[in-house]
Amino acid sequence: MTTDEILFGVGLTFVLAVGSQVVASRVRVPALIILLPAGFVAGALTDDIHPDRLLGPAFSPLVSLAVAVILYDSGLGLDLRRLRGRPRRTVVRLIVVGVVLSWAFTTLFAAPVLGMSAQAALMLGAILVVSGPTVVGPLLAFVRPDDRLQRILAWEGSLVDPVGGILGALVYAAVLNGGHGRGFGHGAVQFAVSVGVGLAGAAVGTAVLWLLLARLRLGDVPATSAQLATVIAVAAACDMVRDDSGLIAAIVMGLAVVRLPGFDVPEERPFFETLVQLIIGLLFVSISSTITPASLRHVVLPALGLVAVLVLVARPLAVWLATLGAGLSRGERGFLAWMAPRGIVAAANGSTFSVGLVAAGIGGASKILPVTFLTIAATVTLYGLTAVPVARRLGVTRSARARPLLVGGDPWAVDLGRALRSAGLEVLMWASSEEQRGRIRKAGLELAPGELLAAATGRGARLEGITSVLLLTDEDDFNALASTVLHRGGRVPVYRFGPRSREYGVVAPYGGGETLLAPELTRLAVSRRHEQGARIVARRFDGPVPQEDDLLLLVRPDGRLVPADSGGTPTPQPGDVAVVLGPVPDDPALPREPPGPVPG
């Protein structure tokens, strides 16, 4: 290739990768629905985008290392402390039973229907056992299922990828070597060896990361570079010893960094997250560009038949067996049965293994990559377009209404929580002292676990369904500092009351985030008025809010929370519920009843 052709191919790949993701975010569909056809069409129109021409033999190992980076980032987002008891056992069963059944059904279907040899059918079955966080995560973000389903599917998608990668490498080696008459025992030993190599690499990589991040305490930029270099180096070393064992090392390193003491990896990793999204786009565009229209001509209908078997038979059967006695509802089991898209690891393995098998003369090996491509495209499109209505039909989605997290446990903050609950919102509260936590429990409000406050700093907020954070503690500096940290992530809106004065406090006068009201209604003023007998209540008004009441928040009919911030006091519309701070009563000694349901 000439220099101009290389520059054109590289530039076009980046434009398609990023452009497809931008378009997907605008039309609110999973990015893969656009990435796959974009790469396929580009590959059909020009050879300059083909990775085999651009990168040659370096393409396959680069794909493996790129997937390792994706899995490491996925591991950073998984916390074993949030997966306990039955959900953990369910994830293990889903992986074991799902891998076995998907492999078996694909192999049995592919040999007679797709016209593959037994070796090629075994290879295709091993490739299609994986799902992956690159497709499951975006789909869950659209669907917003309940917490338990979210965790089970996120963990299954992340952990099945390295298992499938190693299984594919073992089957590939066995097919090329003709098996040598070795049975299941030999394969199990080889699998255990690959896992052992991956775990050993993870131990070394975790020790290096501990030295760099915990002992040397590198800054944000060098710490991110150190993580990236360590993951790539360890994954490369493991793959040199055993194929695809680097995937095990990568995800275990991510899990270790999150779980072990001494590490201080920020919840928000904008560079790493941007890099991962770019890698995903580049991989899918590059791999799909290698598919030619001619290779699809005779496999479209059989491939769609295979998808039907996987979606309608293999996955439901695996879920039924794996969730026996798991305590899941019928709707939860039904949604698990309707969520098994194929992703980047299937594409990477299909691209890598098919080339070697075709060169070795394995019958039907040339169909592996096109069938894999069609399976990914069909499953992602099917689940992407139907997951939301199916989840709603099964009743497993979170409520569309706001789910605010109130931080603080003073009496007036608890009063605000009760008022929001009476307006129909699912209110969470968090407080540091046991006295405040007891006050929250006594009020009948849901007390959030300690880690939920930390989760609100980034991706955890979306995982837990938090829609906004209200900082209501009696420390203005804490509220200001926390609003700055949370607001920087940009995941959910953050609100607080203004400080008692512009001169008081170290951080409060300069903190970021929004304020609930105009600066003259401070946190101290609200607290004092509440002590004097003013009530925080939720009411419906036919017109403007009376002058004696101070509007704090509006709850729209669809459950959205609109604060009366410094940008202007919103006007209640028909159907809105206004949360207001009432006037101080003439006789503050009169008993005050907690707010009840909002009157019709």
Coordinates of C-alpha atoms in Angstrom, one line a residue:
M1 CA 0.0 0.0 0.0
T2 CA 1.1 3.5 -0.7
T3 CA 1.4 6.1 2.1
D4 CA -1.7 7.9 0.8
E5 CA -3.7 4.7 0.9
I6 CA -2.6 3.9 4.5
L7 CA -3.5 7.5 5.6
F8 CA -6.9 7.2 3.9
G9 CA -7.6 3.8 5.5
V10 CA -6.6 4.8 9.0
G11 CA -8.5 8.1 8.8
L12 CA -11.6 6.5 7.5
T13 CA -11.5 3.8 10.2
F14 CA -11.4 6.5 12.9
V15 CA -14.1 8.6 11.3
L16 CA -16.4 5.6 11.0
A17 CA -15.7 4.4 14.6
V18 CA -16.3 7.7 16.2
G19 CA -19.0 8.9 13.8
S20 CA -21.1 5.8 14.3
Q21 CA -21.0 6.2 18.1
V22 CA -22.0 9.8 17.9
V23 CA -24.9 9.0 15.6
A24 CA -25.9 6.1 17.9
S25 CA -26.0 8.4 20.9
R26 CA -28.2 10.9 19.1
V27 CA -30.7 8.3 17.9
R28 CA -30.5 6.4 21.2
V29 CA -29.6 3.0 19.9
P30 CA -26.7 0.7 20.8
A31 CA -23.6 1.8 18.9
L32 CA -23.0 -1.7 17.4
I33 CA -26.2 -1.4 15.4
I34 CA -24.5 1.3 13.4
L35 CA -20.8 0.2 13.7
L36 CA -21.2 -3.1 12.1
P37 CA -23.0 -2.0 8.9
A38 CA -20.7 1.0 8.6
G39 CA -17.6 -1.2 8.6
F40 CA -19.2 -3.7 6.3
V41 CA -20.2 -1.1 3.7
A42 CA -16.9 0.7 3.9
G43 CA -15.1 -2.6 3.4
A44 CA -17.2 -3.4 0.4
L45 CA -16.4 0.0 -1.2
T46 CA -12.7 0.2 -0.6
D47 CA -9.9 -2.2 0.3
D48 CA -7.9 0.5 2.0
I49 CA -9.8 0.0 5.2
H50 CA -9.1 -3.7 5.5
P51 CA -7.0 -4.3 8.6
D52 CA -5.0 -7.1 6.9
R53 CA -3.7 -4.6 4.4
L54 CA -3.1 -1.8 7.0
L55 CA -1.6 -3.9 9.8
G56 CA -0.8 -7.3 8.3
P57 CA 0.0 -10.0 10.8
A58 CA 0.0 -7.5 13.6
F59 CA -3.7 -7.2 13.5
S60 CA -4.6 -10.4 15.5
P61 CA -2.3 -9.7 18.4
L62 CA -3.4 -6.1 18.5
V63 CA -7.0 -7.2 18.7
S64 CA -6.2 -9.5 21.6
L65 CA -4.4 -6.7 23.5
A66 CA -7.2 -4.3 22.8
V67 CA -9.8 -6.7 24.2
A68 CA -7.6 -7.1 27.3
V69 CA -7.8 -3.3 27.9
I70 CA -11.5 -3.5 27.5
L71 CA -11.8 -6.3 30.1
Y72 CA -9.5 -4.6 32.5
D73 CA -11.8 -1.5 32.4
S74 CA -14.8 -3.8 32.8
G75 CA -13.2 -5.4 35.9
L76 CA -12.7 -1.9 37.4
G77 CA -16.4 -1.4 37.3
L78 CA -17.2 -4.7 39.1
D79 CA -17.2 -4.9 42.9
L80 CA -17.6 -8.3 44.4
R81 CA -19.1 -6.7 47.6
R82 CA -22.2 -5.9 45.5
L83 CA -22.6 -9.5 44.3
R84 CA -23.4 -11.8 47.3
G85 CA -25.4 -14.9 48.0
R86 CA -27.8 -16.1 45.4
P87 CA -26.9 -13.6 42.6
R88 CA -23.3 -14.7 42.8
R89 CA -24.2 -18.4 42.4
T90 CA -26.6 -17.5 39.6
V91 CA -23.8 -15.8 37.7
V92 CA -21.5 -18.8 38.1
R93 CA -24.3 -21.2 36.9
L94 CA -25.2 -19.0 34.0
I95 CA -21.6 -19.0 32.8
V96 CA -21.1 -22.7 33.2
V97 CA -24.5 -23.9 31.8
G98 CA -24.6 -21.1 29.2
V99 CA -21.2 -21.9 27.8
V100 CA -21.9 -25.6 27.6
L101 CA -25.4 -25.3 26.0
S102 CA -24.4 -22.6 23.5
W103 CA -21.4 -24.5 22.4
A104 CA -23.4 -27.7 22.1
F105 CA -26.4 -26.3 20.2
T106 CA -24.2 -24.2 17.8
T107 CA -22.0 -27.2 17.0
L108 CA -25.0 -29.6 16.4
F109 CA -26.7 -27.0 14.2
A110 CA -23.7 -25.7 12.3
A111 CA -22.4 -29.1 11.0
P112 CA -25.5 -30.2 9.0
V113 CA -27.2 -26.8 8.3
L114 CA -24.2 -24.6 7.5
G115 CA -22.4 -27.5 5.8
M116 CA -19.3 -27.3 8.1
S117 CA -17.0 -30.0 9.1
A118 CA -17.1 -31.2 12.7
Q119 CA -13.9 -29.3 13.4
A120 CA -15.2 -26.0 12.0
A121 CA -18.6 -26.5 13.8
L122 CA -16.8 -27.0 17.1
M123 CA -14.7 -23.9 16.5
L124 CA -17.8 -21.8 15.7
G125 CA -19.6 -23.1 18.8
A126 CA -16.6 -22.1 21.0
I127 CA -16.5 -18.6 19.4
L128 CA -20.3 -17.9 20.0
V129 CA -20.4 -18.8 23.7
V130 CA -19.4 -15.3 24.7
S131 CA -21.5 -12.2 25.3
G132 CA -19.5 -9.3 26.7
P133 CA -19.7 -5.9 28.5
T134 CA -19.3 -4.0 25.3
V135 CA -22.8 -4.9 24.2
V136 CA -24.6 -5.8 27.5
G137 CA -23.6 -2.6 29.2
P138 CA -25.1 -0.2 26.7
L139 CA -28.3 -2.3 26.4
L140 CA -28.7 -2.3 30.2
A141 CA -28.3 1.5 30.2
F142 CA -31.2 1.8 27.8
V143 CA -33.4 -0.8 29.6
R144 CA -32.7 0.2 33.2
P145 CA -33.7 -3.1 34.8
D146 CA -33.9 -3.6 38.6
D147 CA -30.6 -3.7 40.6
R148 CA -30.4 -7.5 40.9
L149 CA -30.8 -8.1 37.1
Q150 CA -28.4 -5.4 36.3
R151 CA -25.7 -6.9 38.5
I152 CA -26.2 -10.5 37.3
L153 CA -26.1 -9.5 33.6
A154 CA -23.1 -7.1 34.0
W155 CA -21.1 -9.8 35.8
E156 CA -22.0 -12.6 33.4
G157 CA -21.1 -10.5 30.4
S158 CA -17.7 -9.5 31.9
L159 CA -16.7 -12.9 33.2
V160 CA -17.8 -15.1 30.3
D161 CA -15.5 -13.2 27.8
P162 CA -12.2 -14.6 29.2
V163 CA -13.7 -18.0 29.6
G164 CA -14.8 -18.0 26.0
G165 CA -11.5 -16.7 24.8
I166 CA -9.5 -19.5 26.5
L167 CA -12.0 -22.1 25.3
G168 CA -11.7 -20.8 21.8
A169 CA -7.9 -21.0 21.9
L170 CA -8.0 -24.6 23.2
V171 CA -10.4 -25.7 20.5
Y172 CA -8.4 -23.9 17.9
A173 CA -5.2 -25.7 19.0
A174 CA -7.0 -29.1 19.2
V175 CA -8.5 -28.7 15.7
L176 CA -5.2 -27.7 14.1
N177 CA -3.4 -30.6 15.8
G178 CA -6.0 -33.1 15.0
G179 CA -6.7 -33.8 18.6
H180 CA -4.0 -36.5 18.8
G181 CA -6.6 -38.8 20.3
R182 CA -6.7 -36.9 23.5
G183 CA -10.0 -36.7 25.4
F184 CA -11.8 -34.4 27.8
G185 CA -9.3 -34.9 30.6
H186 CA -6.5 -33.5 28.5
G187 CA -8.6 -30.5 27.5
A188 CA -9.6 -29.8 31.1
V189 CA -5.9 -29.9 32.1
Q190 CA -5.0 -27.4 29.3
F191 CA -7.8 -25.1 30.3
A192 CA -6.6 -25.2 33.9
V193 CA -3.1 -24.4 32.8
S194 CA -4.3 -21.4 30.8
V195 CA -6.3 -20.2 33.8
G196 CA -3.2 -20.7 36.0
V197 CA -1.1 -18.6 33.6
G198 CA -3.7 -15.9 33.6
L199 CA -3.9 -15.8 37.4
A200 CA -0.1 -15.8 37.7
G201 CA 0.1 -12.9 35.3
A202 CA -2.7 -11.1 37.2
A203 CA -0.7 -11.5 40.4
V204 CA 2.4 -10.0 38.9
G205 CA 0.4 -7.2 37.3
T206 CA -1.4 -6.4 40.5
A207 CA 1.8 -6.2 42.4
V208 CA 3.3 -3.8 39.8
L209 CA 0.1 -1.6 39.9
W210 CA 0.3 -1.6 43.8
L211 CA 3.8 -0.4 43.6
L212 CA 2.9 2.3 41.1
L213 CA -0.4 3.4 42.4
A214 CA -0.3 2.7 46.2
R215 CA 3.4 3.2 47.0
L216 CA 4.5 5.8 44.5
R217 CA 1.1 7.5 44.4
L218 CA 1.4 8.7 40.8
G219 CA -0.8 11.5 39.7
D220 CA -3.9 11.1 37.5
V221 CA -2.1 11.2 34.1
P222 CA 0.9 9.0 34.9
A223 CA -1.3 6.6 36.9
T224 CA -3.6 6.1 33.8
S225 CA -0.5 5.6 31.6
A226 CA 1.0 3.2 34.1
Q227 CA -2.3 1.1 34.2
L228 CA -2.5 1.0 30.4
A229 CA 1.2 -0.1 30.0
T230 CA 0.9 -2.7 32.8
V231 CA -2.2 -4.3 31.4
I232 CA -0.8 -4.5 27.9
A233 CA 2.5 -5.8 29.0
V234 CA 1.0 -8.5 31.3
A235 CA -1.6 -9.5 28.7
A236 CA 1.1 -9.8 26.0
A237 CA 3.4 -11.9 28.3
C238 CA 0.5 -14.2 29.2
D239 CA -0.5 -14.6 25.5
M240 CA 3.1 -15.5 24.7
V241 CA 2.9 -18.4 27.1
R242 CA -0.7 -19.5 26.5
D243 CA -3.1 -18.1 23.9
D244 CA -5.8 -15.8 25.3
S245 CA -4.7 -16.3 28.9
G246 CA -4.0 -12.5 28.9
L247 CA -7.8 -12.0 29.0
I248 CA -8.0 -13.7 32.4
A249 CA -5.0 -11.7 33.6
A250 CA -6.6 -8.4 32.5
I251 CA -10.0 -8.8 34.1
V252 CA -8.6 -10.3 37.4
M253 CA -6.2 -7.3 37.6
G254 CA -9.2 -5.0 37.3
L255 CA -11.1 -6.8 40.0
A256 CA -8.1 -6.8 42.3
V257 CA -7.4 -3.1 41.9
V258 CA -11.0 -2.3 42.9
R259 CA -11.1 -4.8 45.8
L260 CA -7.7 -4.7 47.5
P261 CA -6.8 -2.1 50.1
G262 CA -4.2 0.5 49.3
F263 CA -5.4 1.3 45.8
D264 CA -7.0 4.6 45.1
V265 CA -8.4 4.4 41.6
P266 CA -10.9 7.2 40.9
E267 CA -14.4 6.3 40.0
E268 CA -14.2 8.7 37.1
R269 CA -11.6 7.8 34.5
P270 CA -12.4 9.9 31.5
F271 CA -9.3 9.1 29.5
F272 CA -9.6 5.4 30.1
E273 CA -13.3 5.4 29.3
T274 CA -12.7 7.4 26.2
L275 CA -9.9 5.1 25.1
V276 CA -12.1 2.0 25.7
Q277 CA -15.0 3.4 23.6
L278 CA -12.5 4.3 20.8
I279 CA -11.0 0.8 20.9
I280 CA -14.5 -0.7 20.7
G281 CA -15.4 1.4 17.7
L282 CA -12.1 0.7 15.9
L283 CA -12.3 -3.0 16.4
F284 CA -15.9 -3.4 15.2
V285 CA -15.3 -1.3 12.1
S286 CA -12.1 -3.1 11.3
I287 CA -13.4 -6.6 11.8
S288 CA -16.7 -6.0 10.0
S289 CA -14.8 -4.5 7.0
T290 CA -13.1 -7.9 6.4
I291 CA -16.6 -9.4 5.6
T292 CA -17.3 -9.4 1.9
P293 CA -20.8 -9.5 0.4
A294 CA -19.8 -12.7 -1.5
S295 CA -19.0 -14.5 1.8
L296 CA -22.5 -13.8 3.1
R297 CA -24.4 -14.9 0.0
H298 CA -25.0 -18.6 1.0
V299 CA -25.0 -18.3 4.8
V300 CA -27.6 -15.6 5.6
L301 CA -30.6 -17.8 6.1
P302 CA -28.7 -20.6 7.9
A303 CA -27.1 -18.1 10.1
L304 CA -30.4 -16.5 11.0
G305 CA -31.6 -20.1 11.8
L306 CA -28.7 -20.5 14.1
V307 CA -29.6 -17.2 15.8
A308 CA -33.1 -18.4 16.3
V309 CA -31.8 -21.6 18.0
L310 CA -29.5 -19.6 20.3
V311 CA -32.1 -17.0 21.2
L312 CA -35.2 -19.2 21.5
V313 CA -33.7 -22.5 22.7
A314 CA -30.2 -22.4 24.1
R315 CA -30.4 -19.2 26.2
P316 CA -33.9 -19.9 27.7
L317 CA -32.9 -23.4 28.6
A318 CA -29.6 -22.3 30.1
V319 CA -31.4 -19.6 32.2
W320 CA -34.0 -22.1 33.4
L321 CA -31.4 -24.5 34.6
A322 CA -29.1 -21.9 36.1
T323 CA -31.8 -20.0 38.0
L324 CA -33.5 -23.0 39.7
G325 CA -33.8 -22.1 43.3
A326 CA -32.2 -18.7 42.8
G327 CA -35.2 -16.8 44.2
L328 CA -35.8 -14.8 41.0
S329 CA -39.2 -13.8 39.9
R330 CA -40.8 -15.1 36.7
G331 CA -40.3 -11.8 35.1
E332 CA -36.6 -11.6 36.1
R333 CA -36.0 -15.1 34.7
G334 CA -37.8 -14.2 31.5
F335 CA -35.6 -11.1 31.0
L336 CA -32.4 -13.1 31.7
A337 CA -33.6 -15.5 29.0
W338 CA -34.0 -12.6 26.6
M339 CA -30.5 -11.0 27.0
A340 CA -27.5 -12.8 25.4
P341 CA -26.1 -10.6 22.6
R342 CA -22.7 -11.4 21.1
G343 CA -19.9 -8.8 21.2
I344 CA -16.3 -7.9 20.6
V345 CA -14.7 -11.1 21.9
A346 CA -16.8 -13.2 19.5
A347 CA -15.8 -10.9 16.6
A348 CA -12.1 -11.0 17.6
N349 CA -12.0 -14.8 18.0
G350 CA -13.8 -15.3 14.7
S351 CA -11.4 -13.0 12.9
T352 CA -8.3 -14.6 14.5
F353 CA -9.2 -18.3 14.4
S354 CA -10.9 -18.5 11.0
V355 CA -7.7 -17.4 9.1
G356 CA -5.6 -20.2 10.5
L357 CA -8.3 -22.9 9.9
V358 CA -8.8 -21.8 6.3
A359 CA -5.1 -22.0 5.8
A360 CA -5.1 -25.5 7.3
G361 CA -7.8 -26.6 4.9
I362 CA -10.5 -27.3 7.5
G363 CA -13.8 -27.8 5.7
G364 CA -16.3 -24.9 6.1
A365 CA -13.8 -22.7 8.0
S366 CA -14.3 -19.9 5.5
K367 CA -17.9 -19.6 6.8
I368 CA -16.9 -19.0 10.5
L369 CA -16.3 -15.3 10.2
P370 CA -19.3 -14.4 8.1
V371 CA -21.6 -16.5 10.4
T372 CA -20.1 -14.8 13.5
F373 CA -20.6 -11.4 11.9
L374 CA -24.2 -12.1 11.1
T375 CA -24.8 -13.6 14.6
I376 CA -23.4 -10.5 16.3
A377 CA -25.4 -8.2 14.0
A378 CA -28.7 -10.1 14.4
T379 CA -28.5 -10.6 18.2
V380 CA -27.5 -7.0 18.9
T381 CA -30.2 -5.6 16.6
L382 CA -32.8 -8.0 18.0
Y383 CA -32.1 -7.4 21.7
G384 CA -31.4 -3.7 21.1
L385 CA -34.8 -3.1 19.5
T386 CA -36.8 -5.4 21.8
A387 CA -35.1 -5.3 25.2
V388 CA -37.0 -2.3 26.5
P389 CA -40.5 -3.4 25.5
V390 CA -39.8 -6.9 26.8
A391 CA -38.5 -5.6 30.1
R392 CA -41.6 -3.4 30.5
R393 CA -43.9 -6.3 29.6
L394 CA -42.2 -8.5 32.2
G395 CA -42.3 -5.7 34.8
V396 CA -38.5 -5.7 35.6
T397 CA -37.6 -2.1 34.8
R398 CA -37.0 0.6 37.3
S399 CA -39.6 3.3 37.7
A400 CA -39.1 6.2 35.3
R401 CA -39.8 8.5 38.2
A402 CA -36.9 10.3 39.9
R403 CA -34.8 8.5 42.5
P404 CA -33.1 11.2 44.5
L405 CA -30.3 10.5 47.0
L406 CA -30.5 12.8 50.0
V407 CA -27.2 13.1 51.9
G408 CA -27.9 14.2 55.5
G409 CA -30.0 13.2 58.5
D410 CA -31.0 16.4 60.3
P411 CA -34.7 16.6 61.1
W412 CA -35.4 19.1 58.3
A413 CA -33.6 16.9 55.8
V414 CA -35.7 13.9 56.9
D415 CA -38.8 16.1 56.6
L416 CA -37.8 16.9 53.0
G417 CA -37.4 13.2 52.3
R418 CA -40.9 12.4 53.6
A419 CA -42.3 15.2 51.5
L420 CA -40.6 13.9 48.3
R421 CA -41.8 10.4 49.1
S422 CA -45.4 11.7 49.6
A423 CA -45.0 13.2 46.0
G424 CA -44.5 9.6 44.7
L425 CA -40.7 9.5 44.4
E426 CA -38.4 6.6 45.5
V427 CA -36.3 8.4 48.0
L428 CA -32.9 7.2 49.3
M429 CA -31.1 8.8 52.2
W430 CA -27.6 8.5 53.6
A431 CA -26.2 9.8 56.8
S432 CA -22.9 9.4 58.7
S433 CA -24.0 9.3 62.4
E434 CA -26.0 6.5 63.9
E435 CA -28.4 9.0 65.5
Q436 CA -29.2 10.4 62.0
R437 CA -29.5 6.9 60.5
G438 CA -31.9 6.0 63.3
R439 CA -34.0 9.1 62.5
I440 CA -34.2 8.1 58.9
R441 CA -35.3 4.5 59.7
K442 CA -37.9 5.8 62.1
A443 CA -39.3 8.0 59.4
G444 CA -39.8 4.9 57.2
L445 CA -37.4 6.1 54.5
E446 CA -35.0 3.8 52.7
L447 CA -31.5 4.0 54.1
A448 CA -28.8 3.7 51.5
P449 CA -25.7 1.6 52.2
G450 CA -22.4 3.4 52.7
E451 CA -21.0 2.4 49.3
L452 CA -24.0 3.9 47.5
L453 CA -22.7 7.4 48.3
A454 CA -19.4 6.5 46.7
A455 CA -21.2 5.0 43.8
A456 CA -22.9 8.3 43.1
T457 CA -19.5 9.7 42.0
G458 CA -19.6 8.0 38.6
R459 CA -20.9 4.9 36.8
G460 CA -22.4 3.5 40.0
A461 CA -25.0 6.2 40.0
R462 CA -26.4 4.9 36.7
L463 CA -26.1 1.3 38.0
E464 CA -28.2 2.1 41.2
G465 CA -30.7 4.3 39.3
I466 CA -29.9 7.5 41.2
T467 CA -31.2 10.4 39.2
S468 CA -30.0 13.3 41.4
V469 CA -28.1 14.0 44.6
L470 CA -29.2 16.5 47.3
L471 CA -26.4 17.5 49.7
L472 CA -28.2 18.4 53.0
T473 CA -25.6 17.9 55.8
D474 CA -25.0 20.5 58.5
E475 CA -21.5 21.1 57.1
D476 CA -21.5 23.7 54.3
D477 CA -17.9 23.0 53.4
F478 CA -18.6 19.3 53.0
N479 CA -21.6 20.0 50.9
A480 CA -19.6 22.4 48.7
L481 CA -16.7 20.0 48.3
A482 CA -18.9 17.0 47.6
S483 CA -20.9 19.0 45.0
T484 CA -17.7 19.9 43.3
V485 CA -16.5 16.2 43.2
L486 CA -19.9 14.9 42.1
H487 CA -20.6 17.6 39.6
R488 CA -17.3 17.0 37.9
G489 CA -18.5 13.5 36.9
G490 CA -21.5 14.9 35.2
R491 CA -23.4 11.7 35.7
V492 CA -26.3 13.1 37.7
P493 CA -27.3 16.6 38.7
V494 CA -26.1 17.7 42.2
Y495 CA -27.8 20.3 44.4
R496 CA -27.2 21.9 47.7
F497 CA -28.3 24.9 49.7
G498 CA -26.1 28.0 49.7
P499 CA -23.7 28.6 52.5
R500 CA -24.7 30.7 55.5
S501 CA -22.6 33.7 54.1
R502 CA -20.0 34.5 51.5
E503 CA -17.5 35.0 54.3
Y504 CA -18.1 31.8 56.1
G505 CA -16.2 28.6 55.3
V506 CA -13.1 27.6 53.4
V507 CA -14.8 25.8 50.5
A508 CA -18.5 26.6 50.7
P509 CA -18.4 30.1 49.2
Y510 CA -16.6 28.8 46.1
G511 CA -18.1 25.3 45.7
G512 CA -19.5 24.0 42.4
G513 CA -22.8 22.4 41.7
E514 CA -26.2 24.0 41.9
T515 CA -28.1 25.5 44.8
L516 CA -31.6 24.5 45.6
L517 CA -32.7 28.0 46.0
A518 CA -31.5 31.6 45.6
P519 CA -28.5 32.3 47.8
E520 CA -30.5 34.2 50.5
L521 CA -32.3 31.0 51.5
T522 CA -29.3 29.2 53.1
R523 CA -29.0 25.8 54.7
L524 CA -28.8 27.5 58.1
A525 CA -31.9 29.5 57.4
V526 CA -33.9 26.4 56.4
S527 CA -32.7 24.6 59.5
R528 CA -33.6 27.4 61.9
R529 CA -37.1 27.9 60.3
H530 CA -37.7 24.2 60.7
E531 CA -36.7 24.3 64.3
Q532 CA -39.2 27.1 64.8
G533 CA -42.0 24.9 63.5
A534 CA -42.0 25.5 59.7
R535 CA -42.9 22.4 57.7
I536 CA -41.6 21.0 54.5
V537 CA -44.6 19.7 52.6
A538 CA -45.6 18.5 49.1
R539 CA -48.7 20.3 47.7
R540 CA -50.5 20.9 44.5
F541 CA -51.3 24.5 43.6
D542 CA -53.8 25.7 41.0
G543 CA -51.7 28.9 40.6
P544 CA -48.5 30.4 41.8
V545 CA -47.0 29.3 45.1
P546 CA -48.2 31.6 47.9
Q547 CA -45.8 34.2 49.1
E548 CA -45.5 32.8 52.6
D549 CA -44.2 29.5 51.2
D550 CA -40.7 29.0 49.7
L551 CA -40.6 26.7 46.7
L552 CA -37.8 24.1 47.0
L553 CA -38.6 21.6 44.2
L554 CA -41.2 20.7 41.7
V555 CA -42.2 17.1 40.9
R556 CA -43.5 16.9 37.3
P557 CA -46.3 14.4 36.5
D558 CA -43.8 12.1 34.8
G559 CA -41.7 12.0 38.0
R560 CA -38.9 14.4 37.0
L561 CA -37.4 16.5 39.8
V562 CA -37.1 20.2 39.0
P563 CA -35.2 22.3 41.6
A564 CA -35.9 26.0 42.3
D565 CA -32.3 26.9 41.8
S566 CA -30.5 30.2 41.2
G567 CA -31.5 29.9 37.5
G568 CA -35.0 31.0 38.4
T569 CA -38.0 29.7 40.3
P570 CA -40.1 27.4 38.1
T571 CA -43.8 28.0 37.9
P572 CA -46.0 25.0 38.8
Q573 CA -48.0 23.6 35.9
P574 CA -51.2 21.5 36.1
G575 CA -50.3 18.1 37.6
D576 CA -47.1 19.3 39.3
V577 CA -46.4 18.7 42.9
A578 CA -44.6 21.6 44.7
V579 CA -42.3 20.8 47.6
V580 CA -42.3 24.0 49.7
L581 CA -41.0 25.2 53.0
G582 CA -43.9 26.7 54.8
P583 CA -44.0 29.7 57.1
V584 CA -43.1 29.6 60.8
P585 CA -46.4 29.1 62.7
D586 CA -47.7 31.7 65.1
D587 CA -47.3 29.2 68.0
P588 CA -44.1 27.1 67.4
A589 CA -45.0 24.9 70.3
L590 CA -47.9 23.3 68.4
P591 CA -47.1 19.7 67.4
R592 CA -46.3 19.1 63.8
E593 CA -47.5 16.0 61.9
P594 CA -45.2 14.4 59.3
P595 CA -46.4 15.0 55.7
G596 CA -48.9 12.5 54.4
P597 CA -49.8 11.7 50.8
V598 CA -50.2 14.6 48.5
P599 CA -54.0 15.4 48.3
G600 CA -55.5 14.8 44.9

